[in-house]
């Protein structure tokens, strides 16, 4: 209790000055989920007593029933329990009765047959992060870009490896990431002659290499050329140390 009290009364740093906290908990601290687990333990017990299938993380809870009618009935009774007995306020804008395939929970979407996939919004965030790391005007070494991608891929797949559906999507994402990296590497080479020497050094025929550098409209188009894909192929990326989303998700 002393620790909780100290957390709640800890000041806030704003503009280099410490201000008194009058409401809420420190952002990013472990106190909020801790208090949620203490206060909502009674909710867990109530759901267990009723025999419901549910999953709760801090103050975010999903309850699974067989029909929309049952969902509306259960939601009404649980809201009454939370607001009446626990004296807590339910966020009505975030709460509702939905099909499980329409809901994102902890980054996952549960499918009707019981499969688990990564939620669409999480995939979009992943792609946004990859775009940021592989931004062609960053001016950092290629090895550093690979390292940053690997750090992200390892952490991301460690969390999301519970997913067991739609795994073919990760093969497409791997291909997209490799293409972004090809763009980055070609841009690093800069001039046409430098790109030509780079490609021929990786085994591309001289004539093919000149055709690539002379007749491509931009880095993105150049990155999809057959010769570029043959030069910077799977083996080449493996030698650079690039991790694979698909392989890590299926291990």
PDB file of N, CA and C in Angstrom, residues 102-183:
ATOM      1  N   UNK A 102     -13.905  -9.502 -36.005  1.00  0.00           N
ATOM      2  CA  UNK A 102     -13.909  -8.059 -36.227  1.00  0.00           C
ATOM      3  C   UNK A 102     -13.179  -7.304 -35.123  1.00  0.00           C
ATOM      4  N   UNK A 103     -12.606  -8.041 -34.178  1.00  0.00           N
ATOM      5  CA  UNK A 103     -12.034  -7.422 -32.983  1.00  0.00           C
ATOM      6  C   UNK A 103     -10.526  -7.627 -32.949  1.00  0.00           C
ATOM      7  N   UNK A 104      -9.786  -6.574 -32.567  1.00  0.00           N
ATOM      8  CA  UNK A 104      -8.351  -6.681 -32.308  1.00  0.00           C
ATOM      9  C   UNK A 104      -8.145  -6.736 -30.802  1.00  0.00           C
ATOM     10  N   UNK A 105      -7.465  -7.776 -30.323  1.00  0.00           N
ATOM     11  CA  UNK A 105      -7.207  -7.919 -28.894  1.00  0.00           C
ATOM     12  C   UNK A 105      -5.738  -8.249 -28.692  1.00  0.00           C
ATOM     13  N   UNK A 106      -5.004  -7.312 -28.075  1.00  0.00           N
ATOM     14  CA  UNK A 106      -3.566  -7.479 -27.840  1.00  0.00           C
ATOM     15  C   UNK A 106      -2.809  -7.714 -29.140  1.00  0.00           C
ATOM     16  N   UNK A 107      -3.323  -7.133 -30.219  1.00  0.00           N
ATOM     17  CA  UNK A 107      -2.649  -7.264 -31.509  1.00  0.00           C
ATOM     18  C   UNK A 107      -3.082  -8.456 -32.332  1.00  0.00           C
ATOM     19  N   UNK A 108      -3.957  -9.303 -31.784  1.00  0.00           N
ATOM     20  CA  UNK A 108      -4.412 -10.510 -32.473  1.00  0.00           C
ATOM     21  C   UNK A 108      -5.886 -10.395 -32.836  1.00  0.00           C
ATOM     22  N   UNK A 109      -6.288 -11.204 -33.828  1.00  0.00           N
ATOM     23  CA  UNK A 109      -7.697 -11.377 -34.163  1.00  0.00           C
ATOM     24  C   UNK A 109      -8.006 -12.864 -34.111  1.00  0.00           C
ATOM     25  N   UNK A 110      -9.023 -13.210 -33.330  1.00  0.00           N
ATOM     26  CA  UNK A 110      -9.436 -14.605 -33.198  1.00  0.00           C
ATOM     27  C   UNK A 110     -10.467 -14.929 -34.275  1.00  0.00           C
ATOM     28  N   UNK A 111     -10.227 -15.983 -35.036  1.00  0.00           N
ATOM     29  CA  UNK A 111     -11.128 -16.375 -36.120  1.00  0.00           C
ATOM     30  C   UNK A 111     -12.224 -17.308 -35.597  1.00  0.00           C
ATOM     31  N   UNK A 112     -13.375 -17.374 -36.293  1.00  0.00           N
ATOM     32  CA  UNK A 112     -14.518 -18.151 -35.807  1.00  0.00           C
ATOM     33  C   UNK A 112     -14.197 -19.618 -35.509  1.00  0.00           C
ATOM     34  N   UNK A 113     -13.298 -20.237 -36.319  1.00  0.00           N
ATOM     35  CA  UNK A 113     -12.991 -21.656 -36.079  1.00  0.00           C
ATOM     36  C   UNK A 113     -11.940 -21.851 -35.005  1.00  0.00           C
ATOM     37  N   UNK A 114     -11.474 -20.750 -34.410  1.00  0.00           N
ATOM     38  CA  UNK A 114     -10.503 -20.858 -33.325  1.00  0.00           C
ATOM     39  C   UNK A 114      -9.082 -20.508 -33.713  1.00  0.00           C
ATOM     40  N   UNK A 115      -8.841 -20.245 -34.992  1.00  0.00           N
ATOM     41  CA  UNK A 115      -7.510 -19.851 -35.424  1.00  0.00           C
ATOM     42  C   UNK A 115      -7.164 -18.444 -34.941  1.00  0.00           C
ATOM     43  N   UNK A 116      -5.865 -18.136 -34.933  1.00  0.00           N
ATOM     44  CA  UNK A 116      -5.393 -16.826 -34.480  1.00  0.00           C
ATOM     45  C   UNK A 116      -4.552 -16.203 -35.588  1.00  0.00           C
ATOM     46  N   UNK A 117      -4.829 -14.961 -35.910  1.00  0.00           N
ATOM     47  CA  UNK A 117      -4.008 -14.243 -36.890  1.00  0.00           C
ATOM     48  C   UNK A 117      -3.615 -12.889 -36.323  1.00  0.00           C
ATOM     49  N   UNK A 118      -2.599 -12.291 -36.924  1.00  0.00           N
ATOM     50  CA  UNK A 118      -2.189 -10.951 -36.530  1.00  0.00           C
ATOM     51  C   UNK A 118      -3.198  -9.953 -37.088  1.00  0.00           C
ATOM     52  N   UNK A 119      -3.621  -9.001 -36.271  1.00  0.00           N
ATOM     53  CA  UNK A 119      -4.641  -8.034 -36.680  1.00  0.00           C
ATOM     54  C   UNK A 119      -4.136  -7.128 -37.802  1.00  0.00           C
ATOM     55  N   UNK A 120      -5.062  -6.681 -38.642  1.00  0.00           N
ATOM     56  CA  UNK A 120      -4.719  -5.852 -39.798  1.00  0.00           C
ATOM     57  C   UNK A 120      -3.978  -4.577 -39.396  1.00  0.00           C
ATOM     58  N   UNK A 121      -4.421  -3.931 -38.316  1.00  0.00           N
ATOM     59  CA  UNK A 121      -3.784  -2.684 -37.892  1.00  0.00           C
ATOM     60  C   UNK A 121      -2.334  -2.912 -37.480  1.00  0.00           C
ATOM     61  N   UNK A 122      -2.042  -4.086 -36.929  1.00  0.00           N
ATOM     62  CA  UNK A 122      -0.675  -4.381 -36.511  1.00  0.00           C
ATOM     63  C   UNK A 122       0.223  -4.570 -37.727  1.00  0.00           C
ATOM     64  N   UNK A 123      -0.307  -5.228 -38.760  1.00  0.00           N
ATOM     65  CA  UNK A 123       0.452  -5.393 -40.010  1.00  0.00           C
ATOM     66  C   UNK A 123       0.750  -4.020 -40.616  1.00  0.00           C
ATOM     67  N   UNK A 124      -0.242  -3.124 -40.575  1.00  0.00           N
ATOM     68  CA  UNK A 124      -0.045  -1.775 -41.114  1.00  0.00           C
ATOM     69  C   UNK A 124       1.039  -1.034 -40.346  1.00  0.00           C
ATOM     70  N   UNK A 125       1.068  -1.202 -39.029  1.00  0.00           N
ATOM     71  CA  UNK A 125       2.108  -0.548 -38.217  1.00  0.00           C
ATOM     72  C   UNK A 125       3.481  -1.136 -38.513  1.00  0.00           C
ATOM     73  N   UNK A 126       3.515  -2.449 -38.723  1.00  0.00           N
ATOM     74  CA  UNK A 126       4.784  -3.101 -39.071  1.00  0.00           C
ATOM     75  C   UNK A 126       5.333  -2.520 -40.375  1.00  0.00           C
ATOM     76  N   UNK A 127       4.481  -2.392 -41.376  1.00  0.00           N
ATOM     77  CA  UNK A 127       4.924  -1.866 -42.666  1.00  0.00           C
ATOM     78  C   UNK A 127       5.376  -0.407 -42.537  1.00  0.00           C
ATOM     79  N   UNK A 128       4.689   0.358 -41.700  1.00  0.00           N
ATOM     80  CA  UNK A 128       5.092   1.749 -41.488  1.00  0.00           C
ATOM     81  C   UNK A 128       6.471   1.811 -40.848  1.00  0.00           C
ATOM     82  N   UNK A 129       6.747   0.896 -39.917  1.00  0.00           N
ATOM     83  CA  UNK A 129       8.060   0.861 -39.267  1.00  0.00           C
ATOM     84  C   UNK A 129       9.145   0.458 -40.261  1.00  0.00           C
ATOM     85  N   UNK A 130       8.853  -0.514 -41.118  1.00  0.00           N
ATOM     86  CA  UNK A 130       9.821  -0.935 -42.135  1.00  0.00           C
ATOM     87  C   UNK A 130      10.124   0.235 -43.075  1.00  0.00           C
ATOM     88  N   UNK A 131       9.083   0.970 -43.473  1.00  0.00           N
ATOM     89  CA  UNK A 131       9.282   2.124 -44.356  1.00  0.00           C
ATOM     90  C   UNK A 131      10.189   3.156 -43.705  1.00  0.00           C
ATOM     91  N   UNK A 132      10.012   3.358 -42.413  1.00  0.00           N
ATOM     92  CA  UNK A 132      10.840   4.330 -41.710  1.00  0.00           C
ATOM     93  C   UNK A 132      12.301   3.872 -41.665  1.00  0.00           C
ATOM     94  N   UNK A 133      12.520   2.589 -41.377  1.00  0.00           N
ATOM     95  CA  UNK A 133      13.883   2.073 -41.278  1.00  0.00           C
ATOM     96  C   UNK A 133      14.586   2.087 -42.628  1.00  0.00           C
ATOM     97  N   UNK A 134      13.837   1.777 -43.696  1.00  0.00           N
ATOM     98  CA  UNK A 134      14.444   1.667 -45.034  1.00  0.00           C
ATOM     99  C   UNK A 134      14.294   2.952 -45.859  1.00  0.00           C
ATOM    100  N   UNK A 135      13.959   4.047 -45.194  1.00  0.00           N
ATOM    101  CA  UNK A 135      13.855   5.318 -45.904  1.00  0.00           C
ATOM    102  C   UNK A 135      15.164   5.617 -46.628  1.00  0.00           C
ATOM    103  N   UNK A 136      15.093   5.852 -47.937  1.00  0.00           N
ATOM    104  CA  UNK A 136      16.301   5.870 -48.755  1.00  0.00           C
ATOM    105  C   UNK A 136      17.189   7.094 -48.542  1.00  0.00           C
ATOM    106  N   UNK A 137      16.688   8.121 -47.877  1.00  0.00           N
ATOM    107  CA  UNK A 137      17.519   9.305 -47.633  1.00  0.00           C
ATOM    108  C   UNK A 137      18.081   9.341 -46.210  1.00  0.00           C
ATOM    109  N   UNK A 138      18.085   8.191 -45.526  1.00  0.00           N
ATOM    110  CA  UNK A 138      18.602   8.162 -44.155  1.00  0.00           C
ATOM    111  C   UNK A 138      20.120   8.361 -44.118  1.00  0.00           C
ATOM    112  N   UNK A 139      20.814   7.797 -45.097  1.00  0.00           N
ATOM    113  CA  UNK A 139      22.255   7.975 -45.137  1.00  0.00           C
ATOM    114  C   UNK A 139      23.020   7.169 -44.109  1.00  0.00           C
ATOM    115  N   UNK A 140      22.490   5.999 -43.696  1.00  0.00           N
ATOM    116  CA  UNK A 140      23.228   5.124 -42.780  1.00  0.00           C
ATOM    117  C   UNK A 140      23.679   3.881 -43.537  1.00  0.00           C
ATOM    118  N   UNK A 141      24.669   3.194 -42.976  1.00  0.00           N
ATOM    119  CA  UNK A 141      25.223   2.017 -43.635  1.00  0.00           C
ATOM    120  C   UNK A 141      24.156   0.938 -43.811  1.00  0.00           C
ATOM    121  N   UNK A 142      24.297   0.162 -44.885  1.00  0.00           N
ATOM    122  CA  UNK A 142      23.348  -0.906 -45.180  1.00  0.00           C
ATOM    123  C   UNK A 142      23.308  -1.924 -44.046  1.00  0.00           C
ATOM    124  N   UNK A 143      24.481  -2.227 -43.472  1.00  0.00           N
ATOM    125  CA  UNK A 143      24.541  -3.181 -42.368  1.00  0.00           C
ATOM    126  C   UNK A 143      23.739  -2.686 -41.167  1.00  0.00           C
ATOM    127  N   UNK A 144      23.721  -1.362 -40.956  1.00  0.00           N
ATOM    128  CA  UNK A 144      22.954  -0.798 -39.846  1.00  0.00           C
ATOM    129  C   UNK A 144      21.459  -0.934 -40.107  1.00  0.00           C
ATOM    130  N   UNK A 145      21.043  -0.742 -41.357  1.00  0.00           N
ATOM    131  CA  UNK A 145      19.626  -0.913 -41.719  1.00  0.00           C
ATOM    132  C   UNK A 145      19.201  -2.361 -41.470  1.00  0.00           C
ATOM    133  N   UNK A 146      20.038  -3.314 -41.872  1.00  0.00           N
ATOM    134  CA  UNK A 146      19.748  -4.732 -41.639  1.00  0.00           C
ATOM    135  C   UNK A 146      19.621  -5.008 -40.142  1.00  0.00           C
ATOM    136  N   UNK A 147      20.531  -4.446 -39.351  1.00  0.00           N
ATOM    137  CA  UNK A 147      20.496  -4.666 -37.895  1.00  0.00           C
ATOM    138  C   UNK A 147      19.207  -4.136 -37.285  1.00  0.00           C
ATOM    139  N   UNK A 148      18.807  -2.937 -37.694  1.00  0.00           N
ATOM    140  CA  UNK A 148      17.572  -2.351 -37.151  1.00  0.00           C
ATOM    141  C   UNK A 148      16.357  -3.186 -37.547  1.00  0.00           C
ATOM    142  N   UNK A 149      16.332  -3.647 -38.787  1.00  0.00           N
ATOM    143  CA  UNK A 149      15.232  -4.511 -39.220  1.00  0.00           C
ATOM    144  C   UNK A 149      15.213  -5.807 -38.425  1.00  0.00           C
ATOM    145  N   UNK A 150      16.388  -6.409 -38.227  1.00  0.00           N
ATOM    146  CA  UNK A 150      16.464  -7.667 -37.493  1.00  0.00           C
ATOM    147  C   UNK A 150      15.989  -7.505 -36.053  1.00  0.00           C
ATOM    148  N   UNK A 151      16.399  -6.406 -35.418  1.00  0.00           N
ATOM    149  CA  UNK A 151      15.951  -6.154 -34.042  1.00  0.00           C
ATOM    150  C   UNK A 151      14.428  -6.098 -33.980  1.00  0.00           C
ATOM    151  N   UNK A 152      13.830  -5.395 -34.959  1.00  0.00           N
ATOM    152  CA  UNK A 152      12.377  -5.273 -35.001  1.00  0.00           C
ATOM    153  C   UNK A 152      11.727  -6.623 -35.298  1.00  0.00           C
ATOM    154  N   UNK A 153      12.251  -7.358 -36.293  1.00  0.00           N
ATOM    155  CA  UNK A 153      11.672  -8.636 -36.704  1.00  0.00           C
ATOM    156  C   UNK A 153      11.725  -9.658 -35.579  1.00  0.00           C
ATOM    157  N   UNK A 154      12.855  -9.734 -34.874  1.00  0.00           N
ATOM    158  CA  UNK A 154      12.994 -10.712 -33.781  1.00  0.00           C
ATOM    159  C   UNK A 154      12.013 -10.407 -32.662  1.00  0.00           C
ATOM    160  N   UNK A 155      11.946  -9.146 -32.234  1.00  0.00           N
ATOM    161  CA  UNK A 155      11.014  -8.783 -31.165  1.00  0.00           C
ATOM    162  C   UNK A 155       9.566  -8.984 -31.574  1.00  0.00           C
ATOM    163  N   UNK A 156       9.247  -8.584 -32.808  1.00  0.00           N
ATOM    164  CA  UNK A 156       7.879  -8.680 -33.316  1.00  0.00           C
ATOM    165  C   UNK A 156       7.425 -10.132 -33.402  1.00  0.00           C
ATOM    166  N   UNK A 157       8.267 -10.999 -33.968  1.00  0.00           N
ATOM    167  CA  UNK A 157       7.883 -12.409 -34.126  1.00  0.00           C
ATOM    168  C   UNK A 157       7.875 -13.150 -32.800  1.00  0.00           C
ATOM    169  N   UNK A 158       8.717 -12.745 -31.856  1.00  0.00           N
ATOM    170  CA  UNK A 158       8.673 -13.363 -30.525  1.00  0.00           C
ATOM    171  C   UNK A 158       7.310 -13.140 -29.877  1.00  0.00           C
ATOM    172  N   UNK A 159       6.730 -11.969 -30.125  1.00  0.00           N
ATOM    173  CA  UNK A 159       5.418 -11.670 -29.544  1.00  0.00           C
ATOM    174  C   UNK A 159       4.288 -12.326 -30.325  1.00  0.00           C
ATOM    175  N   UNK A 160       4.353 -12.249 -31.659  1.00  0.00           N
ATOM    176  CA  UNK A 160       3.213 -12.664 -32.470  1.00  0.00           C
ATOM    177  C   UNK A 160       3.293 -14.112 -32.963  1.00  0.00           C
ATOM    178  N   UNK A 161       4.227 -14.917 -32.442  1.00  0.00           N
ATOM    179  CA  UNK A 161       4.324 -16.295 -32.953  1.00  0.00           C
ATOM    180  C   UNK A 161       3.191 -17.197 -32.474  1.00  0.00           C
ATOM    181  N   UNK A 162       2.257 -16.661 -31.707  1.00  0.00           N
ATOM    182  CA  UNK A 162       1.039 -17.417 -31.382  1.00  0.00           C
ATOM    183  C   UNK A 162       0.124 -17.537 -32.602  1.00  0.00           C
ATOM    184  N   UNK A 163       0.286 -16.632 -33.544  1.00  0.00           N
ATOM    185  CA  UNK A 163      -0.563 -16.646 -34.739  1.00  0.00           C
ATOM    186  C   UNK A 163      -0.336 -17.932 -35.538  1.00  0.00           C
ATOM    187  N   UNK A 164      -1.440 -18.546 -35.970  1.00  0.00           N
ATOM    188  CA  UNK A 164      -1.335 -19.808 -36.726  1.00  0.00           C
ATOM    189  C   UNK A 164      -2.163 -19.800 -38.004  1.00  0.00           C
ATOM    190  N   UNK A 165      -2.667 -18.631 -38.387  1.00  0.00           N
ATOM    191  CA  UNK A 165      -3.436 -18.500 -39.623  1.00  0.00           C
ATOM    192  C   UNK A 165      -2.908 -17.323 -40.440  1.00  0.00           C
ATOM    193  N   UNK A 166      -3.151 -17.396 -41.762  1.00  0.00           N
ATOM    194  CA  UNK A 166      -2.751 -16.348 -42.691  1.00  0.00           C
ATOM    195  C   UNK A 166      -1.231 -16.182 -42.702  1.00  0.00           C
ATOM    196  N   UNK A 167      -0.491 -17.257 -42.423  1.00  0.00           N
ATOM    197  CA  UNK A 167       0.966 -17.140 -42.360  1.00  0.00           C
ATOM    198  C   UNK A 167       1.582 -16.882 -43.730  1.00  0.00           C
ATOM    199  N   UNK A 168       0.839 -17.198 -44.801  1.00  0.00           N
ATOM    200  CA  UNK A 168       1.359 -16.919 -46.142  1.00  0.00           C
ATOM    201  C   UNK A 168       1.567 -15.422 -46.354  1.00  0.00           C
ATOM    202  N   UNK A 169       0.836 -14.595 -45.592  1.00  0.00           N
ATOM    203  CA  UNK A 169       1.011 -13.146 -45.703  1.00  0.00           C
ATOM    204  C   UNK A 169       2.443 -12.733 -45.386  1.00  0.00           C
ATOM    205  N   UNK A 170       3.096 -13.490 -44.503  1.00  0.00           N
ATOM    206  CA  UNK A 170       4.441 -13.110 -44.088  1.00  0.00           C
ATOM    207  C   UNK A 170       5.470 -13.391 -45.177  1.00  0.00           C
ATOM    208  N   UNK A 171       5.180 -14.344 -46.055  1.00  0.00           N
ATOM    209  CA  UNK A 171       6.062 -14.564 -47.200  1.00  0.00           C
ATOM    210  C   UNK A 171       6.025 -13.344 -48.120  1.00  0.00           C
ATOM    211  N   UNK A 172       4.828 -12.772 -48.301  1.00  0.00           N
ATOM    212  CA  UNK A 172       4.695 -11.558 -49.123  1.00  0.00           C
ATOM    213  C   UNK A 172       5.381 -10.375 -48.440  1.00  0.00           C
ATOM    214  N   UNK A 173       5.259 -10.299 -47.122  1.00  0.00           N
ATOM    215  CA  UNK A 173       5.922  -9.219 -46.393  1.00  0.00           C
ATOM    216  C   UNK A 173       7.438  -9.340 -46.494  1.00  0.00           C
ATOM    217  N   UNK A 174       7.944 -10.573 -46.418  1.00  0.00           N
ATOM    218  CA  UNK A 174       9.385 -10.790 -46.583  1.00  0.00           C
ATOM    219  C   UNK A 174       9.852 -10.275 -47.946  1.00  0.00           C
ATOM    220  N   UNK A 175       9.094 -10.619 -48.989  1.00  0.00           N
ATOM    221  CA  UNK A 175       9.444 -10.173 -50.324  1.00  0.00           C
ATOM    222  C   UNK A 175       9.408  -8.665 -50.449  1.00  0.00           C
ATOM    223  N   UNK A 176       8.426  -8.036 -49.818  1.00  0.00           N
ATOM    224  CA  UNK A 176       8.297  -6.580 -49.838  1.00  0.00           C
ATOM    225  C   UNK A 176       9.467  -5.920 -49.111  1.00  0.00           C
ATOM    226  N   UNK A 177       9.863  -6.497 -47.962  1.00  0.00           N
ATOM    227  CA  UNK A 177      11.003  -5.959 -47.213  1.00  0.00           C
ATOM    228  C   UNK A 177      12.286  -6.072 -48.040  1.00  0.00           C
ATOM    229  N   UNK A 178      12.476  -7.215 -48.700  1.00  0.00           N
ATOM    230  CA  UNK A 178      13.674  -7.372 -49.533  1.00  0.00           C
ATOM    231  C   UNK A 178      13.693  -6.339 -50.659  1.00  0.00           C
ATOM    232  N   UNK A 179      12.526  -6.070 -51.237  1.00  0.00           N
ATOM    233  CA  UNK A 179      12.479  -5.078 -52.314  1.00  0.00           C
ATOM    234  C   UNK A 179      12.820  -3.687 -51.786  1.00  0.00           C
ATOM    235  N   UNK A 180      12.338  -3.350 -50.587  1.00  0.00           N
ATOM    236  CA  UNK A 180      12.685  -2.071 -49.973  1.00  0.00           C
ATOM    237  C   UNK A 180      14.195  -1.977 -49.760  1.00  0.00           C
ATOM    238  N   UNK A 181      14.799  -3.093 -49.362  1.00  0.00           N
ATOM    239  CA  UNK A 181      16.244  -3.105 -49.138  1.00  0.00           C
ATOM    240  C   UNK A 181      17.021  -2.999 -50.446  1.00  0.00           C
ATOM    241  N   UNK A 182      16.511  -3.620 -51.506  1.00  0.00           N
ATOM    242  CA  UNK A 182      17.160  -3.494 -52.813  1.00  0.00           C
ATOM    243  C   UNK A 182      17.164  -2.023 -53.246  1.00  0.00           C
ATOM    244  N   UNK A 183      16.032  -1.348 -53.048  1.00  0.00           N
ATOM    245  CA  UNK A 183      15.963   0.076 -53.364  1.00  0.00           C
ATOM    246  C   UNK A 183      17.031   0.847 -52.594  1.00  0.00           C
TER     247      UNK A 183
END
